[in-house]
Coordinates of C-alpha atoms in Angstrom, one line a residue:
M1 CA -12.8 -22.9 45.8
K2 CA -10.7 -21.4 43.0
V3 CA -8.2 -24.3 43.4
F4 CA -10.8 -26.8 42.4
I5 CA -11.9 -25.0 39.2
R6 CA -8.9 -26.2 37.1
P7 CA -9.1 -29.9 37.9
T8 CA -12.9 -29.8 37.6
I9 CA -12.8 -28.5 34.1
A10 CA -10.0 -30.9 33.2
W11 CA -11.8 -33.9 34.5
L12 CA -15.0 -32.8 32.8
S13 CA -13.0 -32.7 29.5
V14 CA -11.7 -36.2 30.3
V15 CA -15.3 -37.4 30.7
L16 CA -16.4 -35.7 27.5
F17 CA -13.5 -37.2 25.5
L18 CA -14.2 -40.7 26.9
V19 CA -17.8 -40.5 25.8
F20 CA -17.6 -38.6 22.5
G21 CA -13.9 -38.8 21.7
A22 CA -14.2 -41.6 19.1
S23 CA -16.7 -39.7 17.0
W24 CA -14.8 -36.5 17.3
M25 CA -11.5 -38.1 16.2
S26 CA -13.3 -39.6 13.2
A27 CA -14.1 -36.1 12.0
L28 CA -10.6 -34.7 12.1
A29 CA -10.6 -34.3 8.3
S30 CA -12.7 -31.2 8.9
P31 CA -10.3 -28.3 9.6
A32 CA -12.8 -26.6 12.0
V33 CA -13.1 -29.8 14.1
S34 CA -9.3 -30.5 14.2
I35 CA -8.5 -26.8 15.1
G36 CA -11.2 -26.7 17.7
L37 CA -10.2 -29.9 19.4
F38 CA -6.5 -28.9 19.3
A39 CA -7.3 -25.5 20.8
W40 CA -9.5 -27.0 23.5
L41 CA -7.0 -29.7 24.6
F42 CA -4.0 -27.4 24.4
L43 CA -5.6 -24.7 26.5
V44 CA -7.0 -27.1 29.1
I45 CA -3.7 -28.9 29.4
I46 CA -1.6 -25.8 29.8
W47 CA -4.2 -24.2 32.2
V48 CA -4.1 -27.3 34.4
A49 CA -0.3 -27.4 34.1
F50 CA -0.4 -24.0 35.9
G51 CA -2.3 -25.8 38.6
V52 CA 0.5 -28.3 38.9
V53 CA 2.9 -25.3 39.2
H54 CA 0.7 -23.8 42.0
E55 CA 0.6 -27.0 44.0
A56 CA 4.4 -27.4 43.6
E57 CA 4.9 -23.8 44.7
E58 CA 2.9 -24.6 47.9
L59 CA 4.9 -27.7 48.5
A60 CA 8.1 -25.7 47.9
E61 CA 7.1 -23.3 50.7
M62 CA 6.4 -26.2 53.0
L63 CA 9.4 -28.3 52.2
G64 CA 11.9 -25.6 51.3
E65 CA 14.5 -25.8 48.5
P66 CA 15.6 -27.9 46.7
F67 CA 12.6 -30.1 47.3
G68 CA 10.0 -27.6 46.0
T69 CA 11.6 -27.1 42.5
L70 CA 12.4 -30.8 42.3
I71 CA 8.8 -31.7 42.8
L72 CA 7.9 -29.2 40.1
T73 CA 10.4 -30.4 37.5
L74 CA 9.6 -34.1 38.1
S75 CA 5.9 -33.3 37.7
I76 CA 6.5 -31.4 34.4
V77 CA 8.7 -34.2 33.1
L78 CA 6.1 -36.8 34.0
I79 CA 3.6 -34.8 31.8
E80 CA 6.2 -34.6 29.0
V81 CA 6.9 -38.4 29.1
A82 CA 3.1 -39.0 29.0
L83 CA 2.7 -36.9 26.0
I84 CA 5.6 -38.4 24.1
S85 CA 4.4 -41.9 25.0
A86 CA 0.9 -41.2 23.8
V87 CA 2.2 -39.9 20.4
M88 CA 4.6 -42.8 20.0
I89 CA 1.8 -45.4 20.7
S90 CA -0.9 -43.7 18.6
A91 CA 1.1 -42.1 15.7
Q92 CA 2.0 -44.0 12.5
D93 CA 5.6 -42.8 12.5
A94 CA 6.9 -41.0 15.6
S95 CA 10.5 -42.4 15.6
T96 CA 12.1 -39.0 16.0
L97 CA 9.5 -37.4 18.4
A98 CA 11.4 -38.1 21.6
R99 CA 14.6 -36.7 20.1
D100 CA 12.9 -33.6 18.7
T101 CA 11.1 -33.0 22.0
M102 CA 14.2 -33.3 24.2
F103 CA 16.2 -31.1 21.8
A104 CA 13.4 -28.6 21.8
V105 CA 13.2 -28.6 25.6
L106 CA 17.0 -28.0 25.8
M107 CA 16.8 -25.1 23.3
I108 CA 13.7 -23.5 24.9
V109 CA 15.0 -23.8 28.4
L110 CA 18.8 -23.2 28.0
N111 CA 18.5 -20.5 25.3
G112 CA 14.9 -19.2 25.3
V113 CA 13.9 -19.0 29.0
V114 CA 17.5 -18.5 30.3
G115 CA 18.2 -15.8 27.6
L116 CA 15.0 -13.9 28.2
G117 CA 15.3 -14.2 32.0
L118 CA 18.9 -12.9 32.0
L119 CA 17.9 -10.1 29.7
I120 CA 15.0 -9.1 32.0
G121 CA 17.0 -9.6 35.1
G122 CA 19.9 -7.6 33.7
A123 CA 17.7 -4.7 32.7
R124 CA 16.0 -4.6 36.1
H125 CA 18.8 -5.5 38.5
H126 CA 22.0 -4.8 36.3
E127 CA 23.8 -7.8 37.7
Q128 CA 22.4 -10.9 39.5
S129 CA 24.1 -13.3 41.8
Y130 CA 23.3 -17.0 42.2
N131 CA 24.6 -20.2 43.7
L132 CA 27.4 -21.2 41.4
Q133 CA 27.9 -24.7 42.8
G134 CA 24.3 -25.6 42.0
A135 CA 24.5 -24.4 38.4
S136 CA 27.8 -26.2 37.9
A137 CA 26.3 -29.4 39.3
Y138 CA 23.3 -29.2 36.9
L139 CA 25.6 -28.6 33.9
A140 CA 27.9 -31.4 35.0
V141 CA 25.0 -33.8 34.5
V142 CA 23.3 -32.2 31.5
I143 CA 26.4 -32.1 29.3
P144 CA 27.2 -35.9 29.4
L145 CA 23.6 -37.1 29.4
S146 CA 22.6 -34.9 26.4
T147 CA 25.8 -35.9 24.6
I148 CA 25.1 -39.6 25.2
A149 CA 21.4 -39.4 24.3
L150 CA 21.4 -37.0 21.4
V151 CA 24.9 -37.0 19.8
L152 CA 26.5 -40.4 20.3
P153 CA 23.7 -42.4 18.5
K154 CA 24.6 -40.4 15.4
F155 CA 28.1 -41.8 15.4
T156 CA 27.7 -45.4 16.6
A157 CA 28.6 -48.1 14.0
S158 CA 26.1 -50.8 15.2
T159 CA 23.2 -49.1 13.3
S160 CA 23.1 -46.8 10.3
D161 CA 19.9 -44.7 11.2
S162 CA 20.9 -43.0 14.4
T163 CA 19.1 -45.6 16.5
L164 CA 20.5 -47.8 19.3
T165 CA 20.8 -51.6 19.5
S166 CA 18.9 -53.4 22.3
L167 CA 22.1 -53.8 24.2
Q168 CA 23.0 -50.1 23.8
A169 CA 19.5 -49.0 24.7
T170 CA 19.5 -51.1 27.9
A171 CA 23.0 -50.0 28.9
F172 CA 22.4 -46.3 28.2
S173 CA 19.0 -46.4 30.1
V174 CA 20.7 -48.0 33.2
L175 CA 23.6 -45.5 32.9
T176 CA 21.2 -42.5 32.6
I177 CA 19.0 -43.6 35.5
G178 CA 22.0 -44.3 37.6
L179 CA 23.7 -40.9 37.0
Y180 CA 20.4 -39.0 37.5
G181 CA 19.7 -41.0 40.7
I182 CA 23.1 -40.1 42.1
F183 CA 22.5 -36.5 41.3
L184 CA 19.1 -36.5 43.1
W185 CA 20.7 -38.2 46.1
L186 CA 23.3 -35.4 46.3
Q187 CA 20.8 -32.7 45.6
T188 CA 18.4 -33.7 48.3
G189 CA 21.1 -34.8 50.8
R190 CA 24.7 -34.0 51.2
H191 CA 24.8 -31.0 48.9
K192 CA 21.4 -29.4 49.5
G193 CA 23.2 -26.1 50.1
F194 CA 24.2 -26.0 46.4
F195 CA 20.6 -25.3 45.4
V196 CA 19.5 -22.6 47.8
E197 CA 19.9 -18.8 47.5
P198 CA 23.4 -17.6 48.7
A199 CA 23.1 -16.2 52.2
N200 CA 25.2 -13.2 51.1
S201 CA 25.9 -12.4 47.5
D202 CA 29.3 -10.8 48.5
E203 CA 30.5 -13.9 50.4
P204 CA 31.3 -17.5 49.3
V205 CA 28.4 -19.9 49.5
V206 CA 28.5 -22.1 52.5
I207 CA 28.1 -25.7 51.3
E208 CA 26.4 -26.9 54.4
A209 CA 23.7 -24.3 54.2
Q210 CA 20.3 -25.6 54.9
A211 CA 17.0 -24.4 53.6
V212 CA 14.7 -22.9 56.3
S213 CA 11.1 -24.1 56.0
P214 CA 8.1 -23.5 58.3
P215 CA 6.9 -26.3 60.6
L216 CA 5.2 -29.0 58.5
S217 CA 1.5 -29.7 58.7
R218 CA 1.0 -33.3 57.7
R219 CA -2.6 -32.6 56.7
K220 CA -1.8 -29.7 54.5
L221 CA 1.2 -31.6 53.0
I222 CA -1.0 -34.6 52.1
G223 CA -3.7 -32.2 50.7
H224 CA -1.3 -30.5 48.3
V225 CA 0.2 -33.8 47.2
V226 CA -3.3 -35.1 46.4
M227 CA -4.2 -31.9 44.5
L228 CA -0.9 -32.2 42.6
L229 CA -1.9 -35.7 41.5
V230 CA -5.5 -34.5 40.7
N231 CA -4.1 -31.9 38.4
I232 CA -1.5 -34.2 36.7
L233 CA -3.8 -37.2 36.0
P234 CA -6.2 -35.5 33.6
I235 CA -3.2 -34.1 31.6
V236 CA -1.9 -37.7 31.2
I237 CA -5.3 -39.0 30.1
L238 CA -6.0 -36.1 27.7
S239 CA -2.5 -36.4 26.2
K240 CA -3.6 -39.4 24.1
S241 CA -6.3 -37.4 22.4
L242 CA -4.0 -34.4 21.9
A243 CA -1.4 -36.7 20.4
K244 CA -3.9 -37.9 17.7
V245 CA -5.0 -34.4 16.9
L246 CA -1.4 -33.1 16.7
D247 CA -0.2 -36.0 14.5
H248 CA -3.1 -35.4 12.1
G249 CA -2.5 -31.7 12.0
I250 CA 1.2 -31.9 11.2
A251 CA 0.5 -34.5 8.5
A252 CA -2.3 -32.4 7.0
M253 CA -0.3 -29.2 6.9
G254 CA 2.8 -30.9 5.7
A255 CA 4.7 -29.2 8.5
P256 CA 8.2 -30.4 9.6
P257 CA 8.0 -33.4 11.9
A258 CA 10.2 -31.5 14.4
L259 CA 7.3 -29.1 15.0
G260 CA 5.5 -31.8 17.1
G261 CA 8.4 -31.9 19.5
V262 CA 8.4 -28.1 19.7
V263 CA 4.7 -28.0 20.5
I264 CA 5.0 -30.6 23.2
A265 CA 8.0 -28.9 24.7
M266 CA 6.2 -25.5 24.8
L267 CA 3.1 -27.1 26.2
V268 CA 4.7 -28.7 29.2
F269 CA 7.4 -26.1 30.0
T270 CA 5.4 -22.9 29.6
P271 CA 4.2 -22.8 33.2
E272 CA 7.6 -23.7 34.5
G273 CA 9.2 -21.1 32.2
I274 CA 6.9 -18.4 33.4
S275 CA 7.7 -19.3 37.0
A276 CA 11.4 -19.0 36.3
L277 CA 10.9 -15.5 34.7
I278 CA 8.9 -14.4 37.7
A279 CA 11.6 -15.6 40.0
I280 CA 14.3 -13.7 38.0
R281 CA 12.2 -10.5 38.1
R282 CA 12.1 -10.9 41.9
N283 CA 15.9 -11.3 41.8
Q284 CA 15.7 -15.0 42.8
L285 CA 18.1 -16.2 40.2
T286 CA 19.1 -19.4 42.0
R287 CA 15.4 -20.5 42.0
A288 CA 15.1 -19.7 38.3
I289 CA 18.3 -21.7 37.6
N290 CA 16.9 -24.6 39.6
L291 CA 13.8 -24.5 37.5
C292 CA 15.5 -24.2 34.1
L293 CA 18.6 -26.3 34.5
G294 CA 16.7 -28.7 36.8
G295 CA 14.0 -29.1 34.0
A296 CA 16.7 -29.8 31.4
T297 CA 18.4 -32.3 33.7
S298 CA 15.2 -34.1 34.5
T299 CA 14.1 -34.2 30.8
V300 CA 17.3 -35.9 29.6
G301 CA 17.6 -38.0 32.8
L302 CA 14.1 -39.4 32.7
T303 CA 12.8 -39.1 29.1
V304 CA 15.6 -41.1 27.5
P305 CA 15.2 -44.3 29.6
A306 CA 11.4 -43.9 29.3
V307 CA 11.2 -43.7 25.5
L308 CA 13.9 -46.4 25.1
I309 CA 12.0 -48.8 27.3
I310 CA 8.8 -48.0 25.4
G311 CA 10.6 -48.7 22.2
L312 CA 12.0 -52.0 23.5
I313 CA 8.5 -53.1 24.7
T314 CA 6.5 -52.1 21.6
G315 CA 9.2 -52.8 19.0
Q316 CA 9.0 -49.2 17.7
K317 CA 12.1 -47.6 16.3
V318 CA 13.4 -44.7 18.4
V319 CA 15.8 -42.4 16.6
L320 CA 17.8 -40.3 19.1
G321 CA 20.8 -39.0 17.0
L322 CA 20.4 -35.4 16.0
P323 CA 21.2 -34.2 12.5
P324 CA 24.5 -32.4 12.0
A325 CA 23.2 -28.8 12.2
S326 CA 21.4 -29.6 15.5
I327 CA 24.5 -31.2 16.9
V328 CA 26.4 -28.0 16.2
L329 CA 23.7 -25.9 17.9
L330 CA 23.5 -28.2 20.9
A331 CA 27.3 -28.1 21.3
A332 CA 27.3 -24.3 21.1
T333 CA 24.4 -24.1 23.6
L334 CA 26.2 -26.4 26.1
I335 CA 29.5 -24.4 25.8
L336 CA 27.7 -21.1 26.1
S337 CA 25.8 -22.3 29.2
G338 CA 29.1 -23.4 30.8
L339 CA 30.5 -19.9 30.2
T340 CA 27.4 -18.1 31.3
F341 CA 27.3 -20.0 34.6
S342 CA 31.1 -20.0 35.2
G343 CA 31.0 -16.7 37.3
S344 CA 29.1 -15.6 40.3
R345 CA 27.1 -12.9 38.5
T346 CA 25.2 -12.6 35.2
T347 CA 24.4 -9.6 32.9
M348 CA 22.2 -8.8 29.9
L349 CA 25.0 -9.7 27.5
E350 CA 24.7 -13.5 28.3
G351 CA 20.9 -13.2 27.9
A352 CA 21.2 -11.6 24.4
V353 CA 23.6 -14.3 23.2
H354 CA 21.4 -17.1 24.5
L355 CA 18.4 -15.6 22.7
S356 CA 20.4 -15.4 19.5
L357 CA 21.0 -19.2 19.6
F358 CA 17.3 -19.6 20.3
A359 CA 16.4 -17.6 17.2
V360 CA 18.7 -19.9 15.2
F361 CA 16.9 -22.9 16.6
L362 CA 13.5 -21.6 15.5
V363 CA 14.8 -20.9 12.0
L364 CA 16.2 -24.5 11.7
V365 CA 12.9 -26.0 12.8
F366 CA 11.2 -24.6 9.6
S367 CA 14.3 -24.6 7.4
P368 CA 16.6 -27.4 8.4

């Protein structure tokens, strides 16, 4: 019965907002109302997101890796895209929200979660081994996609405001979807062995290794898929109300616009981040890397075409190019990630350096 508590409360919140949401939104000028609604929506969404993680974990046990973490990362990115889309459609000026959210996700995942995880894992296990081919495959996709999405628009000559022309947006969307599709095809097919735990940390990883999973029960599989959707749908519906409250709160406080992207990134990736830290504590570094680097890959691979398509359909301006300081931080993060996952073992040192870059990111949010 516990599995039904989260979606029940979430759907009850959906009903209440459908009935009373208009009157509540008209009273956002009251600090008590706006803070109360934000706390309610934030806590409900993040609690139900843990339900998404739980169902994805169940599917992971049934389907084996890499399908389990793939389902989780795709579910989380779907929530992220829904939140960004809701803010873009409802907010007055959200031209930089997608950029800020994607950048925040990369910083939180690649520096915050990875740094804290390696620090915890190093303190507990001294050194940890992982599947090097899988980490390299993720970075081989993340580096070009993040560069095309977040750096290149800053230097194109067709526009002067870090946006893309319709031709560029269409071409980059097709390119991003195509590259990410090829990656998924290889991840779930020919190179599945790259994304499973090494059979023996002292021996080379066998590329053809297959994940061992228990016999599938079609009934249980369908049940968990249904529960996954039951947990995701209320988050998507409530995201519109959260977007309005968040937009009003940032404007009322005079906070940096980038804070909205940080809040959304933290909201959608907290459950996945906690799952990654738990996996590292259990010395399952490969699973944690699948969650972290897989989340970063899915974010750039799916969010970019989604927001560009929304921009083309609605006519809204979508600014993707990062400011110079953020470009430097992104470049340092990608280089450091390449160095961190260039060997077969990790230590506390890499974790400390990643956390240092994460601290720089937090400072730049409030003092760009």
